[in-house]
Amino acid sequence: MAAPQKVCVVGSGNWGSAIAKIVGANAAQNPKFDSTVKMWVFEETVDGRKLTEIINTDHVNVKYLPGRKLPENVLAVPDLVEASRDADILIFVIPHQFIGRVCETIKGKIKSGVLGISLIKGVDEGPDGLKLISDVIQEKLGITMSVLMGANIANEVADEKFCETTIGCKNKNHGALLKELMQTNNFRVTVVEEHDVVEICGALKNIVAVGAGFCDGLGFGDNTKAASCGVADLITTCYGGRNRKVAEAFVKTGKSIEELEKEMLNGQKLQGPATAAEVHLILKHKNLIDKFPLFNAVYQICYQGHPVAEFISCLQNHPEHM
């Protein structure tokens, strides 16, 4: 029997904590996994107490996933190197803006054969164009990467409401192991080999969700919103996710995306506008802006002061959108 696999969740926000709840429960009762699941927590003070101490004593992430118990075998660790050092499986679930810094910190300090899985929705815009986050991690750390993406709102996953998700993994054995670690009766996992397709859809849908929020803020109906969406992950995000909520408030309040992020998200980061900016640079570089009117409209409204009231007319000016 192989030694039990040690698991570390790199990140402890809303989604990271929801995943730690699942992974912790599975690891506790499956002998293939070490029963202690470490979770790297960026240390902060909440009501005069350290967040790691609250999680390890009360087993609740009061800041990012309040009101839901985490399994007692999930151990919050404030030091990233210490949290990840012994891991056989690293689950990356942090805002995509921080991935570079995280990789620099643990580079050369993790096991050589470690399996990585990215739950990060976003893309990295480098000098050579678009890079998937999993590729960035793979290059910086030299580890094998898979991805998990789906129609998953963190609070609903944590409340054990039924959700489906997809793991993209080239290696069948790794895919099967990751499925055992992640799947529950209410969190159903499908494994496919096309990890890059899974990831790019997960990233791009957040831009569409911002567009859906604009539609809501402007008082358009669901038909208008449906015209810009179309599959499960998109639909879920366009109704429930933070990108949509903030975009709606952007229309109604006239405040900037940055202000609303601070006010509404309690320290969480918004992925849609940032992804729109990164994708815009790539499309511009390749002279493809006209082919993606929705992405361009979201970018112009978020970053170029374009009036949001003109959102639909931005889309209609493009013949290929007819």
mmCIF file of C-alpha atoms in Angstrom:
data_model
loop_
_atom_site.group_PDB
_atom_site.id
_atom_site.type_symbol
_atom_site.label_atom_id
_atom_site.label_comp_id
_atom_site.label_asym_id
_atom_site.label_seq_id
_atom_site.Cartn_x
_atom_site.Cartn_y
_atom_site.Cartn_z
ATOM 1 C CA MET A 1 0.000 0.000 0.000
ATOM 2 C CA ALA A 2 1.427 3.387 -1.009
ATOM 3 C CA ALA A 3 1.955 5.946 1.751
ATOM 4 C CA PRO A 4 -1.132 8.126 2.298
ATOM 5 C CA GLN A 5 -1.052 11.253 0.152
ATOM 6 C CA LYS A 6 -0.634 14.504 2.074
ATOM 7 C CA VAL A 7 -2.878 17.317 0.855
ATOM 8 C CA CYS A 8 -2.451 21.095 1.088
ATOM 9 C CA VAL A 9 -5.042 23.673 0.037
ATOM 10 C CA VAL A 10 -3.158 26.801 -1.067
ATOM 11 C CA GLY A 11 -5.672 29.530 -0.274
ATOM 12 C CA SER A 12 -8.458 30.017 2.234
ATOM 13 C CA GLY A 13 -10.912 32.488 0.769
ATOM 14 C CA ASN A 14 -14.566 31.723 0.099
ATOM 15 C CA TRP A 15 -13.910 29.011 -2.530
ATOM 16 C CA GLY A 16 -10.733 27.722 -0.860
ATOM 17 C CA SER A 17 -12.597 27.169 2.408
ATOM 18 C CA ALA A 18 -15.517 25.443 0.644
ATOM 19 C CA ILE A 19 -13.049 23.074 -1.057
ATOM 20 C CA ALA A 20 -11.183 22.482 2.238
ATOM 21 C CA LYS A 21 -14.523 21.409 3.744
ATOM 22 C CA ILE A 22 -14.949 18.731 1.039
ATOM 23 C CA VAL A 23 -11.327 17.620 0.878
ATOM 24 C CA GLY A 24 -11.030 17.502 4.671
ATOM 25 C CA ALA A 25 -14.101 15.287 5.008
ATOM 26 C CA ASN A 26 -12.930 12.942 2.225
ATOM 27 C CA ALA A 27 -9.343 12.699 3.490
ATOM 28 C CA ALA A 28 -10.559 11.848 7.001
ATOM 29 C CA GLN A 29 -12.285 8.671 5.819
ATOM 30 C CA ASN A 30 -10.208 7.557 2.806
ATOM 31 C CA PRO A 31 -6.975 5.683 3.679
ATOM 32 C CA LYS A 32 -5.369 6.831 0.395
ATOM 33 C CA PHE A 33 -5.016 10.294 1.945
ATOM 34 C CA ASP A 34 -3.299 11.556 5.068
ATOM 35 C CA SER A 35 -6.029 12.559 7.498
ATOM 36 C CA THR A 36 -4.573 16.030 8.176
ATOM 37 C CA VAL A 37 -5.310 18.508 5.391
ATOM 38 C CA LYS A 38 -3.240 21.676 5.649
ATOM 39 C CA MET A 39 -4.744 24.944 4.445
ATOM 40 C CA TRP A 40 -2.529 27.958 3.863
ATOM 41 C CA VAL A 41 -4.207 30.998 5.383
ATOM 42 C CA PHE A 42 -2.963 34.518 4.722
ATOM 43 C CA GLU A 43 -2.833 35.652 8.351
ATOM 44 C CA GLU A 44 -5.101 38.492 9.361
ATOM 45 C CA THR A 45 -6.755 39.665 12.570
ATOM 46 C CA VAL A 46 -10.512 39.301 13.003
ATOM 47 C CA ASP A 47 -12.077 40.776 16.177
ATOM 48 C CA GLY A 48 -8.698 40.796 17.905
ATOM 49 C CA ARG A 49 -7.887 37.132 17.122
ATOM 50 C CA LYS A 50 -5.658 35.584 14.482
ATOM 51 C CA LEU A 51 -7.698 34.016 11.694
ATOM 52 C CA THR A 52 -5.623 30.795 11.827
ATOM 53 C CA GLU A 53 -6.310 30.485 15.549
ATOM 54 C CA ILE A 54 -10.059 30.955 14.978
ATOM 55 C CA ILE A 55 -10.078 28.283 12.250
ATOM 56 C CA ASN A 56 -8.023 25.812 14.313
ATOM 57 C CA THR A 57 -10.026 26.367 17.510
ATOM 58 C CA ASP A 58 -13.583 27.024 16.324
ATOM 59 C CA HIS A 59 -13.256 25.299 12.893
ATOM 60 C CA VAL A 60 -14.957 28.141 11.011
ATOM 61 C CA ASN A 61 -13.398 30.624 8.584
ATOM 62 C CA VAL A 62 -15.381 33.513 10.060
ATOM 63 C CA LYS A 63 -14.178 35.985 7.444
ATOM 64 C CA TYR A 64 -14.583 34.119 4.151
ATOM 65 C CA LEU A 65 -17.012 31.270 4.850
ATOM 66 C CA PRO A 66 -18.952 32.270 7.971
ATOM 67 C CA GLY A 67 -21.507 29.942 9.507
ATOM 68 C CA ARG A 68 -20.150 26.718 7.994
ATOM 69 C CA LYS A 69 -18.134 24.248 10.045
ATOM 70 C CA LEU A 70 -14.839 23.053 8.616
ATOM 71 C CA PRO A 71 -13.749 19.495 9.455
ATOM 72 C CA GLU A 72 -11.490 19.378 12.521
ATOM 73 C CA ASN A 73 -8.719 17.710 10.489
ATOM 74 C CA VAL A 74 -8.309 20.859 8.353
ATOM 75 C CA LEU A 75 -5.305 22.651 9.846
ATOM 76 C CA ALA A 76 -4.829 26.355 9.099
ATOM 77 C CA VAL A 77 -1.144 27.230 8.611
ATOM 78 C CA PRO A 78 -0.048 30.884 8.196
ATOM 79 C CA ASP A 79 3.370 30.058 6.705
ATOM 80 C CA LEU A 80 3.068 29.097 3.030
ATOM 81 C CA VAL A 81 6.349 27.146 2.889
ATOM 82 C CA GLU A 82 5.467 25.165 6.006
ATOM 83 C CA ALA A 83 1.945 24.431 4.721
ATOM 84 C CA SER A 84 3.101 23.129 1.340
ATOM 85 C CA ARG A 85 6.478 21.518 2.169
ATOM 86 C CA ASP A 86 5.272 17.923 2.742
ATOM 87 C CA ALA A 87 2.331 17.930 0.337
ATOM 88 C CA ASP A 88 1.879 15.240 -2.329
ATOM 89 C CA ILE A 89 -1.169 17.111 -3.694
ATOM 90 C CA LEU A 90 -1.326 20.912 -3.875
ATOM 91 C CA ILE A 91 -4.737 22.494 -4.515
ATOM 92 C CA PHE A 92 -4.298 26.076 -5.758
ATOM 93 C CA VAL A 93 -7.302 28.256 -5.005
ATOM 94 C CA ILE A 94 -6.246 31.902 -4.681
ATOM 95 C CA PRO A 95 -7.101 35.017 -6.752
ATOM 96 C CA HIS A 96 -5.137 34.771 -9.991
ATOM 97 C CA GLN A 97 -3.359 38.059 -9.307
ATOM 98 C CA PHE A 98 -1.352 36.386 -6.490
ATOM 99 C CA ILE A 99 -0.166 33.244 -8.247
ATOM 100 C CA GLY A 100 3.256 34.617 -9.245
ATOM 101 C CA ARG A 101 4.128 35.583 -5.678
ATOM 102 C CA VAL A 102 2.937 32.252 -4.290
ATOM 103 C CA CYS A 103 5.002 30.251 -6.791
ATOM 104 C CA GLU A 104 8.129 32.309 -6.044
ATOM 105 C CA THR A 105 7.705 31.598 -2.331
ATOM 106 C CA ILE A 106 7.474 27.796 -2.586
ATOM 107 C CA LYS A 107 9.746 27.227 -5.603
ATOM 108 C CA GLY A 108 12.343 24.570 -4.767
ATOM 109 C CA LYS A 109 10.735 23.953 -1.364
ATOM 110 C CA ILE A 110 8.110 21.362 -2.331
ATOM 111 C CA LYS A 111 8.327 17.624 -3.062
ATOM 112 C CA SER A 112 9.511 16.763 -6.567
ATOM 113 C CA GLY A 113 6.650 14.479 -7.660
ATOM 114 C CA VAL A 114 3.859 16.666 -6.320
ATOM 115 C CA LEU A 115 0.496 16.740 -8.129
ATOM 116 C CA GLY A 116 -0.964 20.209 -8.577
ATOM 117 C CA ILE A 117 -4.570 21.098 -9.302
ATOM 118 C CA SER A 118 -5.672 24.659 -10.070
ATOM 119 C CA LEU A 119 -9.158 25.927 -9.199
ATOM 120 C CA ILE A 120 -8.166 29.437 -10.283
ATOM 121 C CA LYS A 121 -10.364 31.148 -12.873
ATOM 122 C CA GLY A 122 -8.352 33.637 -14.885
ATOM 123 C CA VAL A 123 -5.580 33.959 -17.429
ATOM 124 C CA ASP A 124 -2.101 35.413 -17.206
ATOM 125 C CA GLU A 125 -1.135 38.046 -19.758
ATOM 126 C CA GLY A 126 2.595 37.818 -20.380
ATOM 127 C CA PRO A 127 4.904 39.274 -23.046
ATOM 128 C CA ASP A 128 4.236 36.251 -25.287
ATOM 129 C CA GLY A 129 0.445 36.506 -25.024
ATOM 130 C CA LEU A 130 -2.084 34.464 -23.129
ATOM 131 C CA LYS A 131 -1.040 31.851 -20.586
ATOM 132 C CA LEU A 132 -3.301 29.556 -18.632
ATOM 133 C CA ILE A 133 -2.793 29.791 -14.870
ATOM 134 C CA SER A 134 -2.051 26.059 -14.670
ATOM 135 C CA ASP A 135 0.733 26.526 -17.238
ATOM 136 C CA VAL A 136 2.176 29.419 -15.227
ATOM 137 C CA ILE A 137 2.273 27.190 -12.114
ATOM 138 C CA GLN A 138 3.685 24.260 -14.069
ATOM 139 C CA GLU A 139 6.485 26.394 -15.528
ATOM 140 C CA LYS A 140 7.391 28.140 -12.287
ATOM 141 C CA LEU A 141 7.328 25.026 -10.078
ATOM 142 C CA GLY A 142 8.037 22.207 -12.545
ATOM 143 C CA ILE A 143 5.078 20.133 -11.340
ATOM 144 C CA THR A 144 2.306 18.258 -13.171
ATOM 145 C CA MET A 145 -0.904 20.300 -13.219
ATOM 146 C CA SER A 146 -4.602 19.522 -13.553
ATOM 147 C CA VAL A 147 -7.573 21.894 -13.267
ATOM 148 C CA LEU A 148 -11.031 21.886 -11.685
ATOM 149 C CA MET A 149 -13.713 24.211 -13.063
ATOM 150 C CA GLY A 150 -17.472 24.171 -12.850
ATOM 151 C CA ALA A 151 -20.774 25.828 -12.127
ATOM 152 C CA ASN A 152 -19.857 26.145 -8.484
ATOM 153 C CA ILE A 153 -20.876 29.004 -6.193
ATOM 154 C CA ALA A 154 -18.731 28.512 -3.077
ATOM 155 C CA ASN A 155 -21.471 29.069 -0.497
ATOM 156 C CA GLU A 156 -23.759 26.568 -2.238
ATOM 157 C CA VAL A 157 -20.982 23.975 -2.374
ATOM 158 C CA ALA A 158 -20.335 24.587 1.344
ATOM 159 C CA ASP A 159 -24.073 24.199 2.071
ATOM 160 C CA GLU A 160 -23.915 20.827 0.296
ATOM 161 C CA LYS A 161 -26.354 21.841 -2.412
ATOM 162 C CA PHE A 162 -26.046 19.701 -5.535
ATOM 163 C CA CYS A 163 -23.344 20.920 -7.952
ATOM 164 C CA GLU A 164 -21.406 19.460 -10.849
ATOM 165 C CA THR A 165 -17.803 20.170 -11.699
ATOM 166 C CA THR A 166 -15.154 19.072 -14.191
ATOM 167 C CA ILE A 167 -11.555 18.037 -13.599
ATOM 168 C CA GLY A 168 -9.268 18.392 -16.607
ATOM 169 C CA CYS A 169 -6.361 15.984 -16.237
ATOM 170 C CA LYS A 170 -4.118 14.388 -18.868
ATOM 171 C CA ASN A 171 -3.133 11.407 -16.694
ATOM 172 C CA LYS A 172 -5.951 8.886 -16.056
ATOM 173 C CA ASN A 173 -4.519 7.670 -12.716
ATOM 174 C CA HIS A 174 -4.042 11.192 -11.404
ATOM 175 C CA GLY A 175 -7.564 12.079 -12.541
ATOM 176 C CA ALA A 176 -9.045 9.107 -10.677
ATOM 177 C CA LEU A 177 -7.138 10.003 -7.487
ATOM 178 C CA LEU A 178 -8.196 13.663 -7.638
ATOM 179 C CA LYS A 179 -11.805 12.615 -8.209
ATOM 180 C CA GLU A 180 -11.671 10.490 -5.032
ATOM 181 C CA LEU A 181 -10.311 13.469 -3.119
ATOM 182 C CA MET A 182 -12.902 15.937 -4.432
ATOM 183 C CA GLN A 183 -16.152 14.098 -5.130
ATOM 184 C CA THR A 184 -19.068 13.858 -2.672
ATOM 185 C CA ASN A 185 -22.711 12.876 -3.090
ATOM 186 C CA ASN A 186 -23.561 16.529 -3.717
ATOM 187 C CA PHE A 187 -20.406 17.634 -5.528
ATOM 188 C CA ARG A 188 -20.245 15.439 -8.618
ATOM 189 C CA VAL A 189 -16.995 15.302 -10.558
ATOM 190 C CA THR A 190 -16.463 14.408 -14.227
ATOM 191 C CA VAL A 191 -12.869 13.877 -15.363
ATOM 192 C CA VAL A 192 -11.846 14.774 -18.920
ATOM 193 C CA GLU A 193 -8.430 14.890 -20.590
ATOM 194 C CA GLU A 194 -8.713 18.367 -22.160
ATOM 195 C CA HIS A 195 -7.490 20.381 -19.192
ATOM 196 C CA ASP A 196 -6.782 23.502 -21.290
ATOM 197 C CA VAL A 197 -10.342 23.689 -22.686
ATOM 198 C CA VAL A 198 -11.803 23.272 -19.186
ATOM 199 C CA GLU A 199 -9.609 26.092 -17.918
ATOM 200 C CA ILE A 200 -10.146 28.624 -20.681
ATOM 201 C CA CYS A 201 -13.951 28.281 -20.373
ATOM 202 C CA GLY A 202 -13.682 28.789 -16.624
ATOM 203 C CA ALA A 203 -11.740 32.023 -17.131
ATOM 204 C CA LEU A 204 -13.708 33.591 -19.967
ATOM 205 C CA LYS A 205 -17.109 33.061 -18.391
ATOM 206 C CA ASN A 206 -16.343 35.667 -15.713
ATOM 207 C CA ILE A 207 -16.149 38.392 -18.370
ATOM 208 C CA VAL A 208 -19.582 37.295 -19.620
ATOM 209 C CA ALA A 209 -20.888 37.442 -16.029
ATOM 210 C CA VAL A 210 -19.871 41.114 -15.814
ATOM 211 C CA GLY A 211 -21.923 41.731 -18.963
ATOM 212 C CA ALA A 212 -24.854 39.922 -17.353
ATOM 213 C CA GLY A 213 -24.588 42.206 -14.314
ATOM 214 C CA PHE A 214 -24.698 45.244 -16.586
ATOM 215 C CA CYS A 215 -27.922 43.861 -18.120
ATOM 216 C CA ASP A 216 -29.438 43.503 -14.632
ATOM 217 C CA GLY A 217 -28.363 46.995 -13.580
ATOM 218 C CA LEU A 218 -29.880 48.464 -16.727
ATOM 219 C CA GLY A 219 -33.148 46.615 -16.054
ATOM 220 C CA PHE A 220 -33.053 44.330 -19.090
ATOM 221 C CA GLY A 221 -34.828 40.977 -18.920
ATOM 222 C CA ASP A 222 -33.493 37.471 -18.744
ATOM 223 C CA ASN A 223 -33.783 37.062 -22.522
ATOM 224 C CA THR A 224 -31.175 39.755 -23.056
ATOM 225 C CA LYS A 225 -28.936 38.121 -20.492
ATOM 226 C CA ALA A 226 -29.450 34.676 -22.002
ATOM 227 C CA ALA A 227 -28.363 36.033 -25.378
ATOM 228 C CA SER A 228 -24.877 36.509 -23.968
ATOM 229 C CA CYS A 229 -24.674 33.224 -22.044
ATOM 230 C CA GLY A 230 -25.476 29.612 -22.704
ATOM 231 C CA VAL A 231 -23.959 26.804 -20.636
ATOM 232 C CA ALA A 232 -24.250 25.708 -17.009
ATOM 233 C CA ASP A 233 -21.163 27.434 -15.605
ATOM 234 C CA LEU A 234 -22.055 30.653 -17.378
ATOM 235 C CA ILE A 235 -25.676 30.580 -16.298
ATOM 236 C CA THR A 236 -24.821 29.965 -12.644
ATOM 237 C CA THR A 237 -22.273 32.770 -12.638
ATOM 238 C CA CYS A 238 -24.608 35.134 -14.456
ATOM 239 C CA TYR A 239 -27.316 34.677 -11.824
ATOM 240 C CA GLY A 240 -25.477 34.160 -8.556
ATOM 241 C CA GLY A 241 -21.799 35.049 -8.796
ATOM 242 C CA ARG A 242 -19.865 38.012 -7.445
ATOM 243 C CA ASN A 243 -18.908 39.303 -10.929
ATOM 244 C CA ARG A 244 -22.582 39.775 -11.779
ATOM 245 C CA LYS A 245 -23.471 41.347 -8.401
ATOM 246 C CA VAL A 246 -20.706 43.921 -8.535
ATOM 247 C CA ALA A 247 -21.411 44.738 -12.191
ATOM 248 C CA GLU A 248 -25.068 45.407 -11.355
ATOM 249 C CA ALA A 249 -24.045 47.694 -8.484
ATOM 250 C CA PHE A 250 -21.592 49.461 -10.836
ATOM 251 C CA VAL A 251 -24.532 50.467 -13.024
ATOM 252 C CA LYS A 252 -26.825 51.468 -10.168
ATOM 253 C CA THR A 253 -24.360 53.346 -7.934
ATOM 254 C CA GLY A 254 -21.980 54.937 -10.417
ATOM 255 C CA LYS A 255 -19.053 53.876 -8.187
ATOM 256 C CA SER A 256 -15.879 52.375 -9.617
ATOM 257 C CA ILE A 257 -15.267 48.622 -9.782
ATOM 258 C CA GLU A 258 -12.411 49.047 -7.253
ATOM 259 C CA GLU A 259 -14.636 50.869 -4.727
ATOM 260 C CA LEU A 260 -17.368 48.249 -5.047
ATOM 261 C CA GLU A 261 -14.878 45.394 -4.695
ATOM 262 C CA LYS A 262 -13.770 46.892 -1.352
ATOM 263 C CA GLU A 263 -17.328 47.566 -0.172
ATOM 264 C CA MET A 264 -19.088 44.394 -1.289
ATOM 265 C CA LEU A 265 -16.562 41.566 -1.310
ATOM 266 C CA ASN A 266 -15.008 41.662 2.164
ATOM 267 C CA GLY A 267 -11.468 41.198 0.878
ATOM 268 C CA GLN A 268 -12.298 38.861 -2.001
ATOM 269 C CA LYS A 269 -11.094 39.738 -5.487
ATOM 270 C CA LEU A 270 -13.140 40.123 -8.644
ATOM 271 C CA GLN A 271 -11.906 38.066 -11.592
ATOM 272 C CA GLY A 272 -14.109 39.257 -14.484
ATOM 273 C CA PRO A 273 -12.839 42.812 -15.091
ATOM 274 C CA ALA A 274 -9.169 41.791 -14.689
ATOM 275 C CA THR A 275 -9.673 38.897 -17.111
ATOM 276 C CA ALA A 276 -11.365 41.315 -19.535
ATOM 277 C CA ALA A 277 -8.280 43.559 -19.402
ATOM 278 C CA GLU A 278 -5.889 40.663 -20.013
ATOM 279 C CA VAL A 279 -7.983 39.234 -22.848
ATOM 280 C CA HIS A 280 -8.294 42.738 -24.367
ATOM 281 C CA LEU A 281 -4.499 43.052 -24.611
ATOM 282 C CA ILE A 282 -4.275 39.711 -26.376
ATOM 283 C CA LEU A 283 -7.118 40.454 -28.797
ATOM 284 C CA LYS A 284 -5.579 43.843 -29.566
ATOM 285 C CA HIS A 285 -2.206 42.207 -30.201
ATOM 286 C CA LYS A 286 -3.842 39.793 -32.640
ATOM 287 C CA ASN A 287 -6.213 42.374 -34.230
ATOM 288 C CA LEU A 288 -9.251 40.381 -33.113
ATOM 289 C CA ILE A 289 -11.083 42.950 -30.964
ATOM 290 C CA ASP A 290 -13.945 43.284 -33.463
ATOM 291 C CA LYS A 291 -14.622 39.561 -33.302
ATOM 292 C CA PHE A 292 -15.392 39.663 -29.554
ATOM 293 C CA PRO A 293 -17.875 42.496 -29.013
ATOM 294 C CA LEU A 294 -19.018 41.369 -25.552
ATOM 295 C CA PHE A 295 -15.462 41.138 -24.192
ATOM 296 C CA ASN A 296 -14.632 44.521 -25.740
ATOM 297 C CA ALA A 297 -17.762 46.203 -24.350
ATOM 298 C CA VAL A 298 -17.060 44.911 -20.824
ATOM 299 C CA TYR A 299 -13.460 46.129 -21.084
ATOM 300 C CA GLN A 300 -14.439 49.606 -22.325
ATOM 301 C CA ILE A 301 -17.029 50.049 -19.586
ATOM 302 C CA CYS A 302 -14.778 48.784 -16.767
ATOM 303 C CA TYR A 303 -11.580 50.521 -17.804
ATOM 304 C CA GLN A 304 -12.186 53.280 -20.343
ATOM 305 C CA GLY A 305 -15.078 55.145 -18.786
ATOM 306 C CA HIS A 306 -17.443 54.070 -21.558
ATOM 307 C CA PRO A 307 -21.064 54.768 -20.470
ATOM 308 C CA VAL A 308 -22.625 51.556 -19.256
ATOM 309 C CA ALA A 309 -25.987 52.645 -20.687
ATOM 310 C CA GLU A 310 -24.479 51.999 -24.114
ATOM 311 C CA PHE A 311 -23.653 48.376 -23.254
ATOM 312 C CA ILE A 312 -26.242 46.845 -25.577
ATOM 313 C CA SER A 313 -25.517 49.259 -28.423
ATOM 314 C CA CYS A 314 -21.809 48.324 -28.121
ATOM 315 C CA LEU A 315 -22.865 44.755 -28.863
ATOM 316 C CA GLN A 316 -25.254 45.684 -31.642
ATOM 317 C CA ASN A 317 -22.691 47.616 -33.655
ATOM 318 C CA HIS A 318 -21.118 44.329 -34.694
ATOM 319 C CA PRO A 319 -22.599 42.525 -37.706
ATOM 320 C CA GLU A 320 -21.371 39.124 -36.513
ATOM 321 C CA HIS A 321 -23.530 39.516 -33.426
ATOM 322 C CA MET A 322 -26.752 39.732 -35.423
#
